[in-house]
CSV table of C-alpha atoms and ligand atoms in Angstrom, one decimal:
chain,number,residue,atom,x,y,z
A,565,UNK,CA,79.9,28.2,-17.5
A,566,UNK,CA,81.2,31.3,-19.9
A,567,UNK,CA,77.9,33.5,-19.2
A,568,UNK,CA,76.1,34.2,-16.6
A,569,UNK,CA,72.0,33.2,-16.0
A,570,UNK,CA,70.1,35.9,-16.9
A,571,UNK,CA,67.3,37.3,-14.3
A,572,UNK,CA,65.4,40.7,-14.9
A,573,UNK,CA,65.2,42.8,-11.8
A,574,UNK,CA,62.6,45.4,-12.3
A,575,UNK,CA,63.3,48.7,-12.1
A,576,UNK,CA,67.0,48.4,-14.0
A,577,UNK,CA,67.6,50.6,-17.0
A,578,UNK,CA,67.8,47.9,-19.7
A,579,UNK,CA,70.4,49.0,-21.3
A,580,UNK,CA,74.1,50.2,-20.0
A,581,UNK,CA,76.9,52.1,-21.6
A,582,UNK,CA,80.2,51.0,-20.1
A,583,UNK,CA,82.5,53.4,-20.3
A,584,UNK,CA,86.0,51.8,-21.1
A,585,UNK,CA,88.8,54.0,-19.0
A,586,UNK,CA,92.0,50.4,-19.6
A,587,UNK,CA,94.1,52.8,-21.5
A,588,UNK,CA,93.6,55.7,-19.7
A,589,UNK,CA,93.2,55.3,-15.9
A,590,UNK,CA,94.4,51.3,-16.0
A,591,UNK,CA,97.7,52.3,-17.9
A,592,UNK,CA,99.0,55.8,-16.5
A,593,UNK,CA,99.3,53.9,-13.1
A,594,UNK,CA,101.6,50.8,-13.8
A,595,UNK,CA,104.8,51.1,-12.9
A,596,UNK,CA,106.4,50.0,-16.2
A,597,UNK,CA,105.6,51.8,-19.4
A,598,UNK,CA,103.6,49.7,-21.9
A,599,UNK,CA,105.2,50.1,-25.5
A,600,UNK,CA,102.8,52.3,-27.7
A,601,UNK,CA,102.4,49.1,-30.4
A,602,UNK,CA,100.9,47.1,-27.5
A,603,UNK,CA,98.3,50.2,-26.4
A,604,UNK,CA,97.3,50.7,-30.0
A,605,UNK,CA,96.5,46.9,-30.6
A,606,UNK,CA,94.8,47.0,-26.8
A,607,UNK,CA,92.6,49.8,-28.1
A,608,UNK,CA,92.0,48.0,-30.9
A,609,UNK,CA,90.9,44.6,-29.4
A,610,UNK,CA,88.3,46.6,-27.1
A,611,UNK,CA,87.0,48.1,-30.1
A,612,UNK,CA,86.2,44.5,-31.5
A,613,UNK,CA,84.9,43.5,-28.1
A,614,UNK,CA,81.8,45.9,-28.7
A,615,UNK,CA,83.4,49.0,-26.8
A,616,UNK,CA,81.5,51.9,-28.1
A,617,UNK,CA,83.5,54.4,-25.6
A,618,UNK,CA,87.5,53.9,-25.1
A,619,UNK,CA,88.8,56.5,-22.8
A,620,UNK,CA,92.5,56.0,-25.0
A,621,UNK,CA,94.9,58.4,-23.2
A,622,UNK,CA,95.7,61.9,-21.2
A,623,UNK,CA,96.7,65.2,-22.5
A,624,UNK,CA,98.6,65.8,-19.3
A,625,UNK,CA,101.8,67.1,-18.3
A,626,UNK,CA,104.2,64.2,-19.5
A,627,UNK,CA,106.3,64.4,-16.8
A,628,UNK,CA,103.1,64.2,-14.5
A,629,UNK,CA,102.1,61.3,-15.9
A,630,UNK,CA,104.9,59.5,-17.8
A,631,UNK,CA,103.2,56.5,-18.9
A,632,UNK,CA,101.0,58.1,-21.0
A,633,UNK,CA,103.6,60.7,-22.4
A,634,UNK,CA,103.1,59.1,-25.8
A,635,UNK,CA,99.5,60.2,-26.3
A,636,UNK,CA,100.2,61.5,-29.7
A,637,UNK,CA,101.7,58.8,-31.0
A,638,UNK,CA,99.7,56.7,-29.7
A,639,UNK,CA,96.9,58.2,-31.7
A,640,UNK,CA,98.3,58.6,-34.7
A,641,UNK,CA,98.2,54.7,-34.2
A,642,UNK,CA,94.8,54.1,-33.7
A,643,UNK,CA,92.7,52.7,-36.4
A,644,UNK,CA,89.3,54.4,-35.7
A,645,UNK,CA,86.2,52.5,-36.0
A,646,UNK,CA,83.0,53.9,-37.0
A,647,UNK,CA,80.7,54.6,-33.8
A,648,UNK,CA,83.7,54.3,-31.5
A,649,UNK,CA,84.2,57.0,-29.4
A,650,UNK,CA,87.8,57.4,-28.3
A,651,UNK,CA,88.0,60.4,-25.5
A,652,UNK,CA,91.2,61.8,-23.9
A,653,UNK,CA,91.9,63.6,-20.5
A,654,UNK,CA,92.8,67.2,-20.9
A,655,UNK,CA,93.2,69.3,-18.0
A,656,UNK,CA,94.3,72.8,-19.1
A,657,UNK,CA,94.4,74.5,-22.0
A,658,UNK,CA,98.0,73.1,-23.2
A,659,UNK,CA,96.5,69.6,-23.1
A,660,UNK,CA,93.8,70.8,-25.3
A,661,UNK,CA,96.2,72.7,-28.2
A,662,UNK,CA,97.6,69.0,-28.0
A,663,UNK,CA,93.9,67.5,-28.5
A,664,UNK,CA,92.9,69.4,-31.3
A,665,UNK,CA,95.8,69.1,-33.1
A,666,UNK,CA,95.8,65.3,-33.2
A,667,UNK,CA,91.9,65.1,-34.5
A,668,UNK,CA,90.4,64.5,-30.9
A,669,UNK,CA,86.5,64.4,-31.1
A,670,UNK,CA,85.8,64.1,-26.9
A,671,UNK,CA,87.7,65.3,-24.4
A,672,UNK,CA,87.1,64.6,-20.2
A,673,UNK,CA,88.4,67.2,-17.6
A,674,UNK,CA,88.3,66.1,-14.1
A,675,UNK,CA,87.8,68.4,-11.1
A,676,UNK,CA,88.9,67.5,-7.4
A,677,UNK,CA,85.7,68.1,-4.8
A,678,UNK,CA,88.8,68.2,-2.3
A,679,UNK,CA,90.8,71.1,-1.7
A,680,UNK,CA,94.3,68.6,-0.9
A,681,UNK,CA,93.9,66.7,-4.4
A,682,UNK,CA,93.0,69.7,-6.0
A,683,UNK,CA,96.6,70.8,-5.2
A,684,UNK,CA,98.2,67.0,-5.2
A,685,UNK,CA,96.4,66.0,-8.8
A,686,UNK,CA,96.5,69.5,-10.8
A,687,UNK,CA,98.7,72.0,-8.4
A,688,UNK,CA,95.2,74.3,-8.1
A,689,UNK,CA,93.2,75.2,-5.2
A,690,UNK,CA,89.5,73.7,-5.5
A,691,UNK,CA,88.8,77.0,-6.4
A,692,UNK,CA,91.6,78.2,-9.0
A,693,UNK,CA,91.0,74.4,-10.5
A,694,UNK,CA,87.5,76.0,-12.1
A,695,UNK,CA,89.6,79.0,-14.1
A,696,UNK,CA,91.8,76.5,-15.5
A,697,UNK,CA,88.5,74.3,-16.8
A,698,UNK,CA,86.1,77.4,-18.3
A,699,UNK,CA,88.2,78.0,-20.9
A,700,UNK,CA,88.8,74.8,-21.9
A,701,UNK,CA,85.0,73.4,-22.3
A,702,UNK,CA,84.1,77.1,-24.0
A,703,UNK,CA,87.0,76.5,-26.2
A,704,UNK,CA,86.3,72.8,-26.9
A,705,UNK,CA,82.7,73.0,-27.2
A,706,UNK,CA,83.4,76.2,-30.0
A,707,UNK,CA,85.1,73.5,-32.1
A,708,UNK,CA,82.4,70.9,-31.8
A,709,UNK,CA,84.2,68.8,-29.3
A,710,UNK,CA,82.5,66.7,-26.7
A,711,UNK,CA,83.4,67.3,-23.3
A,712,UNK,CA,82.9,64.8,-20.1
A,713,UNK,CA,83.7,65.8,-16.6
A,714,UNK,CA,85.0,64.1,-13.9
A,715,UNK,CA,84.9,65.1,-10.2
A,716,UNK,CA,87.4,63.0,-8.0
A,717,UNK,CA,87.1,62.4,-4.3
A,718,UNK,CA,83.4,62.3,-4.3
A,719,UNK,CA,83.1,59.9,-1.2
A,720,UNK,CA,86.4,60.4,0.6
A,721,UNK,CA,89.9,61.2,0.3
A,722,UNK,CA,92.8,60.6,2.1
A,723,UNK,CA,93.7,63.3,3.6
A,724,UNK,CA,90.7,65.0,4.7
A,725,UNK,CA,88.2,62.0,5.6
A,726,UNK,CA,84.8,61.7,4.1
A,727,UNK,CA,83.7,64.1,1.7
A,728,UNK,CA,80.5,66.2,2.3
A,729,UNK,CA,78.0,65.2,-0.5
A,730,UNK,CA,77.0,69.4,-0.4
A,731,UNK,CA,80.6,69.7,-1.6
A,732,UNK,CA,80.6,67.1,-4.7
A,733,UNK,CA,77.3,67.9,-6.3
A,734,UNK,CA,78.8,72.1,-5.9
A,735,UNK,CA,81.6,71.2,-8.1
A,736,UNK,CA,79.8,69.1,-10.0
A,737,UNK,CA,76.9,71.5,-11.0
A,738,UNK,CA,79.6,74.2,-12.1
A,739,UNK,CA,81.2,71.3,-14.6
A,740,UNK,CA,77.6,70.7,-15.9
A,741,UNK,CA,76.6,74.4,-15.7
A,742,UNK,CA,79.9,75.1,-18.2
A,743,UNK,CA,78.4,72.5,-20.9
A,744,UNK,CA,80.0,68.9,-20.2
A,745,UNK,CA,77.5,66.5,-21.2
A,746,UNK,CA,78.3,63.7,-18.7
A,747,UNK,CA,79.6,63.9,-15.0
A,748,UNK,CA,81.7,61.0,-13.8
A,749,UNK,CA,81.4,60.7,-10.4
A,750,UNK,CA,84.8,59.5,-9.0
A,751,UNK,CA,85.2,57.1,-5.9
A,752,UNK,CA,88.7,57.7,-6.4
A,753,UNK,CA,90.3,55.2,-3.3
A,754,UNK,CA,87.4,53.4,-3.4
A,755,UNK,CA,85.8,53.9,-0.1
A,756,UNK,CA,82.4,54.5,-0.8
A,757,UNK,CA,79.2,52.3,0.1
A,758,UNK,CA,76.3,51.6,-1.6
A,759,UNK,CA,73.9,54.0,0.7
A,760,UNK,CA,76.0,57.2,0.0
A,761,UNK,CA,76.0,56.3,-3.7
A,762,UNK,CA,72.1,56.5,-3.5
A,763,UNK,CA,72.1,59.8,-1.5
A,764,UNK,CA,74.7,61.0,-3.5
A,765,UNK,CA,72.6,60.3,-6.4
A,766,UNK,CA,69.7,62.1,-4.6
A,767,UNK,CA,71.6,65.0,-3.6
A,768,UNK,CA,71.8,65.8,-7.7
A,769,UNK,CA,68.5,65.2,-8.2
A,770,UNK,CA,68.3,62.4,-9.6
A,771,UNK,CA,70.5,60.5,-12.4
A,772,UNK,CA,70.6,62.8,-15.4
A,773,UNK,CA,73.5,63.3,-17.1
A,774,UNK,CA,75.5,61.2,-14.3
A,775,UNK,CA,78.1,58.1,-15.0
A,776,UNK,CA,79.8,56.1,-12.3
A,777,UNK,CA,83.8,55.6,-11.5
A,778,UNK,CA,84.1,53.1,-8.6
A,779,UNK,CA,87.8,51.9,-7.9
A,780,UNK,CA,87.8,49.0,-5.9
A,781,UNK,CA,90.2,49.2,-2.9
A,782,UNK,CA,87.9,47.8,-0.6
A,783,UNK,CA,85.5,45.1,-3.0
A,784,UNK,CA,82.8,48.0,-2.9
A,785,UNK,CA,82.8,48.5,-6.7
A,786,UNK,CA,79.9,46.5,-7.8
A,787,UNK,CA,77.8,46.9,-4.8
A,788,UNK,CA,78.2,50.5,-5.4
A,789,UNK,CA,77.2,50.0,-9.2
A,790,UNK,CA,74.2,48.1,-8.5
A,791,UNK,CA,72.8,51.0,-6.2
A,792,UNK,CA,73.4,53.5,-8.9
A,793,UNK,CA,71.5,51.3,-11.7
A,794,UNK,CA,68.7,51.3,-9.0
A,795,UNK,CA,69.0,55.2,-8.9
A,796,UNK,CA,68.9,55.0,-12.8
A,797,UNK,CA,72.4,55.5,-14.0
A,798,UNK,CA,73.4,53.6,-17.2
A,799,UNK,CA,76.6,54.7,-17.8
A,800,UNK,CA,79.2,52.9,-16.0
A,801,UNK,CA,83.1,53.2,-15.8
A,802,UNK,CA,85.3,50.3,-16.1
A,803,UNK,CA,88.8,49.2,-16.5
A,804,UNK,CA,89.8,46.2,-18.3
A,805,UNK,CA,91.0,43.6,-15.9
A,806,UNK,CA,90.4,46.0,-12.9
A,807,UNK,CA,93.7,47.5,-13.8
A,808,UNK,CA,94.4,51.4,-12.3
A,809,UNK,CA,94.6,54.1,-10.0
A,810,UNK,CA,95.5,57.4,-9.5
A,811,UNK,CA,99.2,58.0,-9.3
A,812,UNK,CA,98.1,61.0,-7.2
A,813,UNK,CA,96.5,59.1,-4.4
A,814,UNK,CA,98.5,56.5,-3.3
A,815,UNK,CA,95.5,54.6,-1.8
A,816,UNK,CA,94.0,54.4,-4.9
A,817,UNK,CA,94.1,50.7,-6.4
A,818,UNK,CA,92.4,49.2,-9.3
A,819,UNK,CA,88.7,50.2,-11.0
A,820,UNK,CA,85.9,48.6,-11.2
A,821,UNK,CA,87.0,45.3,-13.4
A,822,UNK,CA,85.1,45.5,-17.2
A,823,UNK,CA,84.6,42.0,-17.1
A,824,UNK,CA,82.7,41.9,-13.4
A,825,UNK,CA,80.7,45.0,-14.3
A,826,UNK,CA,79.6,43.0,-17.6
A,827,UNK,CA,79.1,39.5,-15.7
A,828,UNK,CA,77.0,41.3,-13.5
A,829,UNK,CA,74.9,43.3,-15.7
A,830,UNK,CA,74.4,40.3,-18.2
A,831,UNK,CA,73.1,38.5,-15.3
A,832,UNK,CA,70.4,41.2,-14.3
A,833,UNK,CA,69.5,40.7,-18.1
A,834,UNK,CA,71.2,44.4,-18.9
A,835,UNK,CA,72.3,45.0,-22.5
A,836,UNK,CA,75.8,46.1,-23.2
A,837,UNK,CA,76.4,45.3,-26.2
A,838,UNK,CA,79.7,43.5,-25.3
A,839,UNK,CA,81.1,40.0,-25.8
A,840,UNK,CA,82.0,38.8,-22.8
A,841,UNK,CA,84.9,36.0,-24.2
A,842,UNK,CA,86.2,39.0,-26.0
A,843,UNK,CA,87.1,41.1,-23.2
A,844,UNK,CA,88.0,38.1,-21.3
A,845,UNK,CA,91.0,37.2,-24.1
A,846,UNK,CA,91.8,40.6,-24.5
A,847,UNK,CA,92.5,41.3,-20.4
A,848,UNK,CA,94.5,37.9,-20.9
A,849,UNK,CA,96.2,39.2,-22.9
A,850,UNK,CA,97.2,41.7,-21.5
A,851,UNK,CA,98.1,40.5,-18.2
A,852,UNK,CA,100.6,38.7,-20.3
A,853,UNK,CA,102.2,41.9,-21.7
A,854,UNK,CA,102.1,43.0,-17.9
A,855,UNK,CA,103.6,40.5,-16.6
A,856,UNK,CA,101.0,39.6,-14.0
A,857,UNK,CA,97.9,38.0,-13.8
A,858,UNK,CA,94.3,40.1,-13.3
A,859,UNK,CA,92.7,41.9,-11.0
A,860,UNK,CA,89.3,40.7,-12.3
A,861,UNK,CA,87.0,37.8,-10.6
A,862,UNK,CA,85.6,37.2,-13.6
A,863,UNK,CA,89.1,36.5,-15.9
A,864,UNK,CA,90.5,34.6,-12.8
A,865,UNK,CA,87.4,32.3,-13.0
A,866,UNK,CA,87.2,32.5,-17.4
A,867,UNK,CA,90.7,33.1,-18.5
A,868,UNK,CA,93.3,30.9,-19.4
A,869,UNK,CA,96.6,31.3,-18.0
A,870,UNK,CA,98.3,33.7,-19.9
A,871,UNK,CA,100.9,32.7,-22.6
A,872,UNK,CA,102.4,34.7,-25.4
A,873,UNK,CA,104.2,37.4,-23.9
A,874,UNK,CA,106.2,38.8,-20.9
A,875,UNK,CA,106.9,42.3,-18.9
A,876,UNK,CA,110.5,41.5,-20.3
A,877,UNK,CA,109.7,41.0,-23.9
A,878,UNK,CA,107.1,44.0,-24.0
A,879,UNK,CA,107.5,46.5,-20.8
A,880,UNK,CA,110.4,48.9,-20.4
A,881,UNK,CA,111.3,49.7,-17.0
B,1172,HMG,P1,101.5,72.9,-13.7
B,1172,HMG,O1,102.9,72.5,-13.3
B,1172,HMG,O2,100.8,73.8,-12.7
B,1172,HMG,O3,101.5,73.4,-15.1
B,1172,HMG,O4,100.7,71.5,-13.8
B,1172,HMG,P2,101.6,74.9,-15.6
B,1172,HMG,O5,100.3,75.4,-16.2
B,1172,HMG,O6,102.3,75.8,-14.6
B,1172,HMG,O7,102.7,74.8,-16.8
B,1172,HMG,C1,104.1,74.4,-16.6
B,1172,HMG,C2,104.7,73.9,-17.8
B,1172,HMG,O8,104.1,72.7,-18.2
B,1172,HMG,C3,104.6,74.8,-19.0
B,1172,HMG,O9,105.8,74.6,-19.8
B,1172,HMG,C4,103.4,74.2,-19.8
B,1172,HMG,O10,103.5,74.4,-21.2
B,1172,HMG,C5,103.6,72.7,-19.5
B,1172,HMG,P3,106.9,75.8,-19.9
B,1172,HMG,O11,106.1,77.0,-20.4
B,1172,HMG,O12,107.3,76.0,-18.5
B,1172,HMG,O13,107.9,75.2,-20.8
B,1172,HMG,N1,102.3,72.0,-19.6
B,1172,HMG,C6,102.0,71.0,-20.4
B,1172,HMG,N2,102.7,70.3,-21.3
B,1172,HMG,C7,102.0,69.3,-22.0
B,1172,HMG,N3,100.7,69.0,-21.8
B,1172,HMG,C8,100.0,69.7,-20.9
B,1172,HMG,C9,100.7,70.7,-20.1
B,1172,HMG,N4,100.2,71.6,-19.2
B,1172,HMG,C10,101.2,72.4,-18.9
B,1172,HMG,N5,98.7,69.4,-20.7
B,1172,HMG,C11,98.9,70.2,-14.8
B,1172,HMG,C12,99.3,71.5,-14.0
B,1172,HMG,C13,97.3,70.2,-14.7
B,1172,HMG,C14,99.4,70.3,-16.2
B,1172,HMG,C15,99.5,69.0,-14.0
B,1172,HMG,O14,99.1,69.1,-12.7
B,1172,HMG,C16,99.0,67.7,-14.6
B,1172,HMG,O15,99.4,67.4,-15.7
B,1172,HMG,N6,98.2,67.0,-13.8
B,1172,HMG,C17,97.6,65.7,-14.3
B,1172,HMG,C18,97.6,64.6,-13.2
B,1172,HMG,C19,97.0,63.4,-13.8
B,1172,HMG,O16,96.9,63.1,-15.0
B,1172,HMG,N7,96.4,62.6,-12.8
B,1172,HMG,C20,95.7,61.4,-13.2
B,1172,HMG,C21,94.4,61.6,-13.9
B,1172,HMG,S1,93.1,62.0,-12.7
B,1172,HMG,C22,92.4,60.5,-12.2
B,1172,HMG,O17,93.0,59.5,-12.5
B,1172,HMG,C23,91.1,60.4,-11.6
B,1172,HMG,C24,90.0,59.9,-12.5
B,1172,HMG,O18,90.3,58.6,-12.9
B,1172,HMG,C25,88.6,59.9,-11.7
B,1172,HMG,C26,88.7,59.2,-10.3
B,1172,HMG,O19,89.2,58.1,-10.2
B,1172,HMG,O20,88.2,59.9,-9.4
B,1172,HMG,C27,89.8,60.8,-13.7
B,1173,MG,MG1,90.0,56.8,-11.7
């Protein structure tokens, strides 16, 4: 069986943009650093999957992050197709002098709703965080750039236990409120449950202009999903291959696998536009140049076992 049976379940939105982070949020946690030939022709195979939204790298401090210190070059590589979206992080006005200078269309900043990864993630307070953002959206929006927004921690974190849901949607309104189109709301260490999606949800007032980032540290991800298509959601962060995390949270494991998300969603009879063999060869693929196998369900139980490469051939240490 390579698809899944397809049931309508009233109520769903019947179509769903998944929004691709692989490159972005699955890459800037391994431990190894992928060779920019092999991210280039990654971003390339999602393209021809049917991705419409490629989250490709971070404008970031390099030495923050250095898996993704060859963001530049990495674009400079990337054949762009026509309808594709390819957004990068950018968290300060540095990281957007970098972004416009390379041609970037859409750029995502991402906001703690916690005071400790406020400092861990950016070194800002929660409150100094939002002085570092205004000028970037103002700045970015004044030269026709798209801007997402992310808010992290919006369930729990780490070191200060659950988050109040008062807390996410303040930090999330001032992100709208500046002119992102889109809020991604972040279980970053994956420890949210399908209720407090829904009152989450609620607490904004409803879906508009909201996306979903479940990472999947305790197999919550799609259950989580599923309550926000109920609330109306239909944007969806995913990771190829469940690959990820936050290098700034050590409990943060992999996201929501792209593969699972589109099993599921195919089965409820949701549009995606994605080929679901596609992404299934291209996360084999890749756990080849990794070195291990995936994350994802759904590859485990479609993929073949991955030939053609290894971490030594491809992955510097
Ligand atoms: P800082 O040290 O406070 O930076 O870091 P600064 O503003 O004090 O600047 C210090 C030096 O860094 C300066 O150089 C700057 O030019 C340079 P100097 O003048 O001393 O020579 N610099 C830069 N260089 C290149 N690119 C830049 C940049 N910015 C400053 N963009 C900073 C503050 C925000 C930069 C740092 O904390 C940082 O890079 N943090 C990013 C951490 C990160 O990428 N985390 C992972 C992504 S978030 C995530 O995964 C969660 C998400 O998936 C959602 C979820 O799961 O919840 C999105
Ligand atoms: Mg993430």
């Amino acid at each position: 069986m390579r698809e899944p049976y397809a049931v309508r379940e009233a109520g769903l939105p019947d179509r769903v943009t998944v929004y691709e982070v692989g490159p972005r949020d699955g890459l800037q946690n391994e431990k190894a650093v992928v060779p920019v030939e092999v991210k280039a022709e990654f971003v390339a195979r999602l393209a021809a999957a049917g991705h419409r939204v490629i989250e490709t790298t971070s404008f970031v401090h390099p030495k923050w992050v250095p898996q993704l210190a060859d963001a530049a070059e990495l674009l400079g590589l990337v054949e762009k197709v026509p309808g594709v979206r390819y957004p990068v992080l950018v968290p300060n006005e540095r990281g957007l002098d970098r972004a416009l200078e390379h041609g970037v269309e859409e750029i995502a900043v991402f906001a703690s709703a916690t005071e400790t990864f406020a400092r861990r993630n950016l070194n800002r307070t929660l409150a100094s965080q939002f002085e570092m953002f205004e000028p970037v959206v103002a700045r970015a929006l004044e030269n026709g750039l798209r801007v997402r927004a992310y808010v992290s921690m919006c369930f729990g974190d780490p070191w200060e236990g659950p988050t109040p849901v008062g807390q996410v949607v303040e930090v999330g309104r001032r992100l709208l409120d500046m002119g992102c189109f889109e809020l991604s709301l972040g279980d970053t260490i994956g420890v949210g449950t399908p209720g407090h999606v829904t009152a989450l949800i609620g607490a904004f007032g409803g879906p508009s202009r909201l996306a979903v980032h479940f990472h999947d540290t305790y197999g919550q991800a799609l259950a989580n999903t599923l309550a926000a298509l109920r609330a109306g959601v239909t944007v969806v962060d995913a990771s190829t291959g469940g690959i990820g995390g936050c290098p700034y949270a050590d409990s943060a494991t992999g996201n929501l696998a792209t593969e699972d998300l589109v099993w599921m969603l195919h089965g409820l009879g949701v549009e995606t536009g994605l080929d679901l063999a596609s992404l299934v060869e291209t996360s084999t693929w890749l756990a080849a140049r990794l070195g291990r196998p995936s994350p994802s369900r759904v590859v485990q139980a479609l993929g073949e076992t991955p030939t053609g490469g290894t971490a030594d051939h491809d992955v510097k240490e």
